[in-house]
Every structure is written in C-alpha cells, then in structure tokens.
Amino acid sequence: MMKKNFRIILMLIRQKLIRQMMHKEVFFGGFFVNLSLFIVQLLFFKIIYSNINVIDGWTQYQIIFFIGTYNLINNIAMMLFYFGINKIPRLIRSGKMDFYLLKPCNSLLYISFENFDFSSFPMVMFSIVIIIYAALMENITLTAQNIILYLCFLILMCILYYDLLVLVRCVAFFTIDISGLENVEWSLTELTMKIPGTAFKSFFKLLFCIIIPYGLISTVPSYMFFHTVDWNSVILVLIIVFVFSAITYFAWKFSVRHYRSASS
C-alpha cells in the first residue's frame, strides 16, 4: 500500500512539474514574492538584535536559524501539499469531491499532492543556506548526529503541520463556508510559527504547544539542534504527532462518510 501511495505521489509531482515548466513566469513570480517576504523578516529581527544580544534565551543567530527553519517547513508544505489541502472546501462546494472519492486510491493523498508547486523549491534551498549560515555563525559544528536529528524533527513537524491543515478543512464537510476558520488558522500560524514556542508561558504554552500545537512546528527542530536532547521532550513530541495523525486519519474518514454528494 505504501509503495502504491508513493508511486501516486511521484506521478502527481511529475505531471504538475511538466505543467509548471510551461509557465515559467508563474514559477519565478512566486519565488521572488516569497524571497522578498523572507528578507523582510530577517531584517526585522536583525534590527531587534542590533541593541540586544539574547531574547528569551535565543541569540541572534539562533533566531535566524529558527526563521530559516520556519521558512523551510512552510515552503516544503507549499511545494508538496498546502495548495492541494487548501482546495478541499472548494471541491466540496462545487461537487468535484465526488471525482476524488471515486478514484481507486487514497483520496486524501491524491488531493494533497495533486497541486505540487515547484516555485517554492528555490525558497527551500535558500532556507537551507540560511540555516547552515546561522549554525556556523553560532559556532556549531555540523555533525552527522545533529544533522540527522534535525532532519528527523523536521519531518515530524511537517507531518504535524499537514495534520493541522487537514483537520481544519475537515470542518468544510459539515458547513458551507469555513473562511472565518481559515482566517483564524492563518493568524495562529503567523503568530505561533514565527515566535519560538519557549516564549509562551502557562496557559498559552498549553494552548499553542499541546492543544493546537502550531507553536511546536518551527521551535522543536531549532531548539533540539542547539541544546542537549531531552528524551522526555522527544517522547512528548512523538506522542503529540502520533495523536494528531490518528485524529486526522479518523476525522477524514468520518468527514467523508458524512459527505453529501452533488449528485444526491
């Protein structure tokens, strides 16, 4: 089953890549917009740290590393699955969801990876350059161990981000319009993925790191890279990702069962 799903993903990516290469202006336009936003964000924190060395335990280059991690995860999501997941409410309203549910494959997988966006790939590479630069400026020796750990946490946080995106769109199966909920989601993402999760205290830490764990997504890979691995925290992160993946799986199954076909 996993091999079949992997082949489907590769097929969708290949088809989308061929189509995008036929419209290079769209490809480069998206890249320059994302690059401009990234540079503005870096300059903003550069100005803040011009008079302060450390904020809440994060040095200037650790924050740059954190920003690079945020942009890396965000652009991986944009490239692979964000636009596919984001169209779920439109598919439901238009009745086109019928087409996907009748396919002899995993409907969520097909929808998620159908809108592969190669214009985000340069930003993925640029984010990696920024991450390496920040690590070197922080005098961190890049070893196989810390690179592998970072990549493992990065993959886990991409999975968690995917789960959260899907869960919000599942609501569209039960209501006509979820634009208000999507606006709240966007605001939460802007707030919690661009601010280290360690900055949240008491109730807000519980809210943004456990209940709706957007605060973990950029923080976990960055924090674990610069600090000694706390295995209790690692286990907690694994539990959170597993729980949200399970919730997402059953929420999608439940939502699809209650889908009212356009032909009914």
PDB file of C-alpha atoms in Angstrom:
ATOM      1  CA  MET A   1       0.000   0.000   0.000  1.00  0.00           C
ATOM      2  CA  MET A   2       2.772   2.454   0.932  1.00  0.00           C
ATOM      3  CA  LYS A   3       4.643   1.626  -2.286  1.00  0.00           C
ATOM      4  CA  LYS A   4       1.482   2.283  -4.308  1.00  0.00           C
ATOM      5  CA  ASN A   5       0.885   5.590  -2.490  1.00  0.00           C
ATOM      6  CA  PHE A   6       4.491   6.628  -3.095  1.00  0.00           C
ATOM      7  CA  ARG A   7       4.125   5.919  -6.833  1.00  0.00           C
ATOM      8  CA  ILE A   8       0.942   8.027  -6.903  1.00  0.00           C
ATOM      9  CA  ILE A   9       2.734  10.945  -5.231  1.00  0.00           C
ATOM     10  CA  LEU A  10       5.629  10.759  -7.719  1.00  0.00           C
ATOM     11  CA  MET A  11       3.191  10.617 -10.644  1.00  0.00           C
ATOM     12  CA  LEU A  12       1.296  13.698  -9.413  1.00  0.00           C
ATOM     13  CA  ILE A  13       4.523  15.634  -8.830  1.00  0.00           C
ATOM     14  CA  ARG A  14       5.868  14.748 -12.276  1.00  0.00           C
ATOM     15  CA  GLN A  15       2.638  15.812 -14.020  1.00  0.00           C
ATOM     16  CA  LYS A  16       2.463  19.099 -12.124  1.00  0.00           C
ATOM     17  CA  LEU A  17       6.148  19.846 -12.751  1.00  0.00           C
ATOM     18  CA  ILE A  18       5.675  19.415 -16.505  1.00  0.00           C
ATOM     19  CA  ARG A  19       2.718  21.815 -16.466  1.00  0.00           C
ATOM     20  CA  GLN A  20       4.562  24.414 -14.374  1.00  0.00           C
ATOM     21  CA  MET A  21       7.606  24.382 -16.639  1.00  0.00           C
ATOM     22  CA  MET A  22       5.275  25.503 -19.434  1.00  0.00           C
ATOM     23  CA  HIS A  23       4.505  28.687 -17.435  1.00  0.00           C
ATOM     24  CA  LYS A  24       7.889  29.875 -16.163  1.00  0.00           C
ATOM     25  CA  GLU A  25       6.610  33.374 -15.339  1.00  0.00           C
ATOM     26  CA  VAL A  26       4.383  31.900 -12.605  1.00  0.00           C
ATOM     27  CA  PHE A  27       7.318  29.901 -11.271  1.00  0.00           C
ATOM     28  CA  PHE A  28       9.670  32.887 -10.941  1.00  0.00           C
ATOM     29  CA  GLY A  29       6.915  35.258  -9.757  1.00  0.00           C
ATOM     30  CA  GLY A  30       6.107  33.075  -6.745  1.00  0.00           C
ATOM     31  CA  PHE A  31       9.783  32.679  -5.918  1.00  0.00           C
ATOM     32  CA  PHE A  32      10.537  36.424  -5.832  1.00  0.00           C
ATOM     33  CA  VAL A  33       7.465  37.199  -3.705  1.00  0.00           C
ATOM     34  CA  ASN A  34       8.461  34.562  -1.129  1.00  0.00           C
ATOM     35  CA  LEU A  35      12.087  35.692  -1.183  1.00  0.00           C
ATOM     36  CA  SER A  36      11.076  39.311  -0.514  1.00  0.00           C
ATOM     37  CA  LEU A  37       8.952  38.314   2.498  1.00  0.00           C
ATOM     38  CA  PHE A  38      11.789  36.163   3.855  1.00  0.00           C
ATOM     39  CA  ILE A  39      14.323  39.010   3.588  1.00  0.00           C
ATOM     40  CA  VAL A  40      11.941  41.460   5.297  1.00  0.00           C
ATOM     41  CA  GLN A  41      11.528  39.019   8.187  1.00  0.00           C
ATOM     42  CA  LEU A  42      15.300  38.576   8.543  1.00  0.00           C
ATOM     43  CA  LEU A  43      15.862  42.342   8.513  1.00  0.00           C
ATOM     44  CA  PHE A  44      13.165  42.817  11.158  1.00  0.00           C
ATOM     45  CA  PHE A  45      14.924  40.510  13.624  1.00  0.00           C
ATOM     46  CA  LYS A  46      18.312  41.927  12.637  1.00  0.00           C
ATOM     47  CA  ILE A  47      17.109  45.375  13.742  1.00  0.00           C
ATOM     48  CA  ILE A  48      15.737  43.981  17.018  1.00  0.00           C
ATOM     49  CA  TYR A  49      19.049  42.265  17.837  1.00  0.00           C
ATOM     50  CA  SER A  50      21.127  45.338  16.958  1.00  0.00           C
ATOM     51  CA  ASN A  51      20.747  46.508  20.579  1.00  0.00           C
ATOM     52  CA  ILE A  52      20.008  43.197  22.348  1.00  0.00           C
ATOM     53  CA  ASN A  53      22.159  40.058  22.413  1.00  0.00           C
ATOM     54  CA  VAL A  54      19.656  37.493  23.722  1.00  0.00           C
ATOM     55  CA  ILE A  55      15.838  37.351  23.801  1.00  0.00           C
ATOM     56  CA  ASP A  56      14.252  34.648  25.975  1.00  0.00           C
ATOM     57  CA  GLY A  57      17.399  32.526  25.694  1.00  0.00           C
ATOM     58  CA  TRP A  58      17.647  32.822  21.899  1.00  0.00           C
ATOM     59  CA  THR A  59      20.706  34.524  20.408  1.00  0.00           C
ATOM     60  CA  GLN A  60      20.603  36.466  17.149  1.00  0.00           C
ATOM     61  CA  TYR A  61      21.849  33.584  15.000  1.00  0.00           C
ATOM     62  CA  GLN A  62      19.637  31.058  16.777  1.00  0.00           C
ATOM     63  CA  ILE A  63      16.658  33.221  15.813  1.00  0.00           C
ATOM     64  CA  ILE A  64      17.927  33.402  12.218  1.00  0.00           C
ATOM     65  CA  PHE A  65      18.193  29.592  12.326  1.00  0.00           C
ATOM     66  CA  PHE A  66      14.628  29.471  13.691  1.00  0.00           C
ATOM     67  CA  ILE A  67      13.367  31.757  10.890  1.00  0.00           C
ATOM     68  CA  GLY A  68      15.167  29.602   8.340  1.00  0.00           C
ATOM     69  CA  THR A  69      13.503  26.516   9.813  1.00  0.00           C
ATOM     70  CA  TYR A  70      10.071  28.172   9.696  1.00  0.00           C
ATOM     71  CA  ASN A  71      10.563  29.105   6.058  1.00  0.00           C
ATOM     72  CA  LEU A  72      11.931  25.665   5.211  1.00  0.00           C
ATOM     73  CA  ILE A  73       8.898  23.880   6.695  1.00  0.00           C
ATOM     74  CA  ASN A  74       6.493  26.419   5.218  1.00  0.00           C
ATOM     75  CA  ASN A  75       7.956  26.128   1.720  1.00  0.00           C
ATOM     76  CA  ILE A  76       8.156  22.329   1.873  1.00  0.00           C
ATOM     77  CA  ALA A  77       4.441  22.422   2.721  1.00  0.00           C
ATOM     78  CA  MET A  78       3.744  24.927  -0.080  1.00  0.00           C
ATOM     79  CA  MET A  79       5.688  22.808  -2.537  1.00  0.00           C
ATOM     80  CA  LEU A  80       4.166  19.442  -1.609  1.00  0.00           C
ATOM     81  CA  PHE A  81       0.695  19.613  -0.077  1.00  0.00           C
ATOM     82  CA  TYR A  82      -0.531  23.043   1.082  1.00  0.00           C
ATOM     83  CA  PHE A  83      -2.375  24.086  -2.090  1.00  0.00           C
ATOM     84  CA  GLY A  84      -3.930  20.658  -2.511  1.00  0.00           C
ATOM     85  CA  ILE A  85      -5.305  20.608   1.039  1.00  0.00           C
ATOM     86  CA  ASN A  86      -6.391  24.231   0.767  1.00  0.00           C
ATOM     87  CA  LYS A  87      -8.740  23.468  -2.136  1.00  0.00           C
ATOM     88  CA  ILE A  88     -10.775  20.858  -0.187  1.00  0.00           C
ATOM     89  CA  PRO A  89     -13.572  23.337   0.751  1.00  0.00           C
ATOM     90  CA  ARG A  90     -13.886  24.387  -2.923  1.00  0.00           C
ATOM     91  CA  LEU A  91     -14.072  20.765  -4.052  1.00  0.00           C
ATOM     92  CA  ILE A  92     -16.885  20.124  -1.570  1.00  0.00           C
ATOM     93  CA  ARG A  93     -18.873  23.244  -2.554  1.00  0.00           C
ATOM     94  CA  SER A  94     -18.540  22.549  -6.284  1.00  0.00           C
ATOM     95  CA  GLY A  95     -19.304  18.830  -6.011  1.00  0.00           C
ATOM     96  CA  LYS A  96     -15.929  17.938  -7.562  1.00  0.00           C
ATOM     97  CA  MET A  97     -15.075  15.967  -4.422  1.00  0.00           C
ATOM     98  CA  ASP A  98     -17.099  13.110  -5.980  1.00  0.00           C
ATOM     99  CA  PHE A  99     -14.372  12.719  -8.604  1.00  0.00           C
ATOM    100  CA  TYR A 100     -11.667  12.159  -5.972  1.00  0.00           C
ATOM    101  CA  LEU A 101     -13.684   9.887  -3.703  1.00  0.00           C
ATOM    102  CA  LEU A 102     -14.423   7.567  -6.628  1.00  0.00           C
ATOM    103  CA  LYS A 103     -10.746   7.120  -7.500  1.00  0.00           C
ATOM    104  CA  PRO A 104      -9.247   3.681  -6.673  1.00  0.00           C
ATOM    105  CA  CYS A 105      -6.632   5.206  -4.380  1.00  0.00           C
ATOM    106  CA  ASN A 106      -6.303   7.169  -1.154  1.00  0.00           C
ATOM    107  CA  SER A 107      -8.482  10.244  -1.799  1.00  0.00           C
ATOM    108  CA  LEU A 108      -6.760  12.470   0.768  1.00  0.00           C
ATOM    109  CA  LEU A 109      -3.338  11.562  -0.574  1.00  0.00           C
ATOM    110  CA  TYR A 110      -4.384  12.332  -4.146  1.00  0.00           C
ATOM    111  CA  ILE A 111      -5.937  15.677  -3.216  1.00  0.00           C
ATOM    112  CA  SER A 112      -2.990  16.673  -1.027  1.00  0.00           C
ATOM    113  CA  PHE A 113      -0.242  16.137  -3.598  1.00  0.00           C
ATOM    114  CA  GLU A 114      -2.090  16.986  -6.808  1.00  0.00           C
ATOM    115  CA  ASN A 115      -1.186  20.690  -6.583  1.00  0.00           C
ATOM    116  CA  PHE A 116       2.579  20.321  -6.248  1.00  0.00           C
ATOM    117  CA  ASP A 117       4.141  23.812  -6.539  1.00  0.00           C
ATOM    118  CA  PHE A 118       7.717  23.750  -7.813  1.00  0.00           C
ATOM    119  CA  SER A 119       8.042  27.553  -7.486  1.00  0.00           C
ATOM    120  CA  SER A 120       8.664  27.021  -3.746  1.00  0.00           C
ATOM    121  CA  PHE A 121      11.733  24.831  -4.394  1.00  0.00           C
ATOM    122  CA  PRO A 122      14.228  27.737  -4.688  1.00  0.00           C
ATOM    123  CA  MET A 123      12.978  29.015  -1.317  1.00  0.00           C
ATOM    124  CA  VAL A 124      13.546  25.566   0.177  1.00  0.00           C
ATOM    125  CA  MET A 125      17.163  25.711  -0.989  1.00  0.00           C
ATOM    126  CA  PHE A 126      17.584  29.325   0.152  1.00  0.00           C
ATOM    127  CA  SER A 127      16.199  28.426   3.595  1.00  0.00           C
ATOM    128  CA  ILE A 128      18.740  25.602   3.875  1.00  0.00           C
ATOM    129  CA  VAL A 129      21.549  28.057   3.072  1.00  0.00           C
ATOM    130  CA  ILE A 130      20.305  30.441   5.798  1.00  0.00           C
ATOM    131  CA  ILE A 131      20.070  27.564   8.308  1.00  0.00           C
ATOM    132  CA  ILE A 132      23.642  26.422   7.591  1.00  0.00           C
ATOM    133  CA  TYR A 133      24.909  30.015   7.772  1.00  0.00           C
ATOM    134  CA  ALA A 134      23.206  30.611  11.144  1.00  0.00           C
ATOM    135  CA  ALA A 135      24.564  27.336  12.563  1.00  0.00           C
ATOM    136  CA  LEU A 136      28.121  28.192  11.504  1.00  0.00           C
ATOM    137  CA  MET A 137      27.870  31.755  12.871  1.00  0.00           C
ATOM    138  CA  GLU A 138      26.687  30.261  16.176  1.00  0.00           C
ATOM    139  CA  ASN A 139      29.909  28.183  16.139  1.00  0.00           C
ATOM    140  CA  ILE A 140      28.010  24.906  15.937  1.00  0.00           C
ATOM    141  CA  THR A 141      29.935  22.029  14.411  1.00  0.00           C
ATOM    142  CA  LEU A 142      27.771  20.268  11.853  1.00  0.00           C
ATOM    143  CA  THR A 143      27.963  16.558  12.623  1.00  0.00           C
ATOM    144  CA  ALA A 144      26.070  13.580  11.226  1.00  0.00           C
ATOM    145  CA  GLN A 145      24.265  13.227  14.571  1.00  0.00           C
ATOM    146  CA  ASN A 146      22.863  16.757  14.865  1.00  0.00           C
ATOM    147  CA  ILE A 147      22.001  16.877  11.156  1.00  0.00           C
ATOM    148  CA  ILE A 148      20.110  13.554  11.314  1.00  0.00           C
ATOM    149  CA  LEU A 149      18.281  14.597  14.496  1.00  0.00           C
ATOM    150  CA  TYR A 150      17.350  17.927  12.921  1.00  0.00           C
ATOM    151  CA  LEU A 151      16.034  16.207   9.785  1.00  0.00           C
ATOM    152  CA  CYS A 152      14.008  13.725  11.873  1.00  0.00           C
ATOM    153  CA  PHE A 153      12.357  16.537  13.839  1.00  0.00           C
ATOM    154  CA  LEU A 154      11.842  18.486  10.609  1.00  0.00           C
ATOM    155  CA  ILE A 155       9.949  15.558   9.065  1.00  0.00           C
ATOM    156  CA  LEU A 156       7.864  15.119  12.223  1.00  0.00           C
ATOM    157  CA  MET A 157       6.905  18.803  12.205  1.00  0.00           C
ATOM    158  CA  CYS A 158       5.981  18.661   8.503  1.00  0.00           C
ATOM    159  CA  ILE A 159       3.676  15.748   9.355  1.00  0.00           C
ATOM    160  CA  LEU A 160       2.168  17.718  12.258  1.00  0.00           C
ATOM    161  CA  TYR A 161       1.634  20.766  10.029  1.00  0.00           C
ATOM    162  CA  TYR A 162      -0.038  18.526   7.436  1.00  0.00           C
ATOM    163  CA  ASP A 163      -2.339  17.085  10.116  1.00  0.00           C
ATOM    164  CA  LEU A 164      -3.381  20.526  11.353  1.00  0.00           C
ATOM    165  CA  LEU A 165      -4.102  21.745   7.815  1.00  0.00           C
ATOM    166  CA  VAL A 166      -6.291  18.720   7.061  1.00  0.00           C
ATOM    167  CA  LEU A 167      -8.188  18.923  10.368  1.00  0.00           C
ATOM    168  CA  VAL A 168      -9.288  22.496   9.654  1.00  0.00           C
ATOM    169  CA  ARG A 169     -10.514  21.523   6.161  1.00  0.00           C
ATOM    170  CA  CYS A 170     -12.490  18.564   7.523  1.00  0.00           C
ATOM    171  CA  VAL A 171     -14.893  21.122   9.003  1.00  0.00           C
ATOM    172  CA  ALA A 172     -15.886  22.042   5.420  1.00  0.00           C
ATOM    173  CA  PHE A 173     -17.755  18.728   5.131  1.00  0.00           C
ATOM    174  CA  PHE A 174     -20.249  19.954   7.744  1.00  0.00           C
ATOM    175  CA  THR A 175     -20.651  23.663   6.983  1.00  0.00           C
ATOM    176  CA  ILE A 176     -20.991  25.787   3.849  1.00  0.00           C
ATOM    177  CA  ASP A 177     -18.207  28.286   4.489  1.00  0.00           C
ATOM    178  CA  ILE A 178     -15.061  27.921   6.627  1.00  0.00           C
ATOM    179  CA  SER A 179     -13.359  31.150   5.505  1.00  0.00           C
ATOM    180  CA  GLY A 180     -13.621  32.549   9.044  1.00  0.00           C
ATOM    181  CA  LEU A 181     -11.951  29.450  10.476  1.00  0.00           C
ATOM    182  CA  GLU A 182      -9.241  29.648   7.801  1.00  0.00           C
ATOM    183  CA  ASN A 183      -8.578  33.275   8.766  1.00  0.00           C
ATOM    184  CA  VAL A 184      -8.169  32.215  12.401  1.00  0.00           C
ATOM    185  CA  GLU A 185      -5.837  29.416  11.271  1.00  0.00           C
ATOM    186  CA  TRP A 186      -3.736  31.877   9.251  1.00  0.00           C
ATOM    187  CA  SER A 187      -3.489  34.269  12.221  1.00  0.00           C
ATOM    188  CA  LEU A 188      -2.467  31.439  14.566  1.00  0.00           C
ATOM    189  CA  THR A 189       0.143  30.254  12.075  1.00  0.00           C
ATOM    190  CA  GLU A 190       1.584  33.748  11.717  1.00  0.00           C
ATOM    191  CA  LEU A 191       1.715  34.160  15.494  1.00  0.00           C
ATOM    192  CA  THR A 192       2.947  30.786  16.672  1.00  0.00           C
ATOM    193  CA  MET A 193       5.217  29.545  13.885  1.00  0.00           C
ATOM    194  CA  LYS A 194       7.251  32.764  13.750  1.00  0.00           C
ATOM    195  CA  ILE A 195       7.726  33.081  17.523  1.00  0.00           C
ATOM    196  CA  PRO A 196       9.716  30.424  19.432  1.00  0.00           C
ATOM    197  CA  GLY A 197       7.360  28.196  21.405  1.00  0.00           C
ATOM    198  CA  THR A 198       9.510  28.728  24.500  1.00  0.00           C
ATOM    199  CA  ALA A 199       8.180  32.311  24.596  1.00  0.00           C
ATOM    200  CA  PHE A 200       4.701  31.059  25.514  1.00  0.00           C
ATOM    201  CA  LYS A 201       4.036  30.630  29.223  1.00  0.00           C
ATOM    202  CA  SER A 202       1.446  28.833  31.382  1.00  0.00           C
ATOM    203  CA  PHE A 203      -1.956  28.645  29.633  1.00  0.00           C
ATOM    204  CA  PHE A 204      -0.648  29.819  26.253  1.00  0.00           C
ATOM    205  CA  LYS A 205       2.086  27.174  26.336  1.00  0.00           C
ATOM    206  CA  LEU A 206      -0.563  24.508  26.902  1.00  0.00           C
ATOM    207  CA  LEU A 207      -2.754  26.006  24.174  1.00  0.00           C
ATOM    208  CA  PHE A 208      -0.151  26.535  21.445  1.00  0.00           C
ATOM    209  CA  CYS A 209       2.166  23.601  22.195  1.00  0.00           C
ATOM    210  CA  ILE A 210      -0.299  20.829  23.136  1.00  0.00           C
ATOM    211  CA  ILE A 211      -3.933  21.605  22.248  1.00  0.00           C
ATOM    212  CA  ILE A 212      -3.294  23.362  18.907  1.00  0.00           C
ATOM    213  CA  PRO A 213       0.460  22.785  18.613  1.00  0.00           C
ATOM    214  CA  TYR A 214       1.425  25.312  15.941  1.00  0.00           C
ATOM    215  CA  GLY A 215       3.997  26.580  18.448  1.00  0.00           C
ATOM    216  CA  LEU A 216       5.988  23.343  18.155  1.00  0.00           C
ATOM    217  CA  ILE A 217       6.418  23.334  14.391  1.00  0.00           C
ATOM    218  CA  SER A 218       9.357  25.730  13.979  1.00  0.00           C
ATOM    219  CA  THR A 219      10.586  25.516  17.565  1.00  0.00           C
ATOM    220  CA  VAL A 220      11.235  21.789  18.028  1.00  0.00           C
ATOM    221  CA  PRO A 221      13.811  21.275  15.232  1.00  0.00           C
ATOM    222  CA  SER A 222      15.575  24.561  16.077  1.00  0.00           C
ATOM    223  CA  TYR A 223      15.654  24.107  19.850  1.00  0.00           C
ATOM    224  CA  MET A 224      16.777  20.477  19.673  1.00  0.00           C
ATOM    225  CA  PHE A 225      19.591  21.433  17.294  1.00  0.00           C
ATOM    226  CA  PHE A 226      21.157  23.891  19.747  1.00  0.00           C
ATOM    227  CA  HIS A 227      20.513  22.058  23.018  1.00  0.00           C
ATOM    228  CA  THR A 228      21.207  18.675  24.535  1.00  0.00           C
ATOM    229  CA  VAL A 229      18.437  16.292  23.568  1.00  0.00           C
ATOM    230  CA  ASP A 230      15.854  15.920  26.334  1.00  0.00           C
ATOM    231  CA  TRP A 231      14.378  12.479  25.688  1.00  0.00           C
ATOM    232  CA  ASN A 232      11.282  13.213  27.774  1.00  0.00           C
ATOM    233  CA  SER A 233      10.558  16.108  25.410  1.00  0.00           C
ATOM    234  CA  VAL A 234      11.269  13.899  22.402  1.00  0.00           C
ATOM    235  CA  ILE A 235       8.770  11.297  23.637  1.00  0.00           C
ATOM    236  CA  LEU A 236       6.178  14.028  24.232  1.00  0.00           C
ATOM    237  CA  VAL A 237       6.675  15.367  20.695  1.00  0.00           C
ATOM    238  CA  LEU A 238       6.327  11.857  19.247  1.00  0.00           C
ATOM    239  CA  ILE A 239       3.116  11.315  21.217  1.00  0.00           C
ATOM    240  CA  ILE A 240       1.677  14.649  20.021  1.00  0.00           C
ATOM    241  CA  VAL A 241       2.471  13.877  16.369  1.00  0.00           C
ATOM    242  CA  PHE A 242       1.070  10.344  16.669  1.00  0.00           C
ATOM    243  CA  VAL A 243      -2.128  11.548  18.371  1.00  0.00           C
ATOM    244  CA  PHE A 244      -2.764  14.299  15.805  1.00  0.00           C
ATOM    245  CA  SER A 245      -2.023  11.926  12.911  1.00  0.00           C
ATOM    246  CA  ALA A 246      -4.530   9.432  14.341  1.00  0.00           C
ATOM    247  CA  ILE A 247      -7.121  12.176  14.891  1.00  0.00           C
ATOM    248  CA  THR A 248      -6.590  13.408  11.318  1.00  0.00           C
ATOM    249  CA  TYR A 249      -6.982   9.896   9.888  1.00  0.00           C
ATOM    250  CA  PHE A 250     -10.253   9.223  11.703  1.00  0.00           C
ATOM    251  CA  ALA A 251     -11.539  12.787  11.185  1.00  0.00           C
ATOM    252  CA  TRP A 252     -11.066  12.420   7.426  1.00  0.00           C
ATOM    253  CA  LYS A 253     -12.783   9.017   7.378  1.00  0.00           C
ATOM    254  CA  PHE A 254     -15.658  10.379   9.477  1.00  0.00           C
ATOM    255  CA  SER A 255     -15.995  13.508   7.312  1.00  0.00           C
ATOM    256  CA  VAL A 256     -16.009  11.567   4.040  1.00  0.00           C
ATOM    257  CA  ARG A 257     -18.750   9.265   5.344  1.00  0.00           C
ATOM    258  CA  HIS A 258     -20.896  12.337   6.006  1.00  0.00           C
ATOM    259  CA  TYR A 259     -20.163  13.946   2.632  1.00  0.00           C
ATOM    260  CA  ARG A 260     -23.318  14.760   0.701  1.00  0.00           C
ATOM    261  CA  SER A 261     -22.586  14.081  -2.954  1.00  0.00           C
ATOM    262  CA  ALA A 262     -23.522  16.723  -5.508  1.00  0.00           C
ATOM    263  CA  SER A 263     -25.453  14.033  -7.372  1.00  0.00           C
ATOM    264  CA  SER A 264     -27.537  13.032  -4.336  1.00  0.00           C
TER     265      SER A 264
END
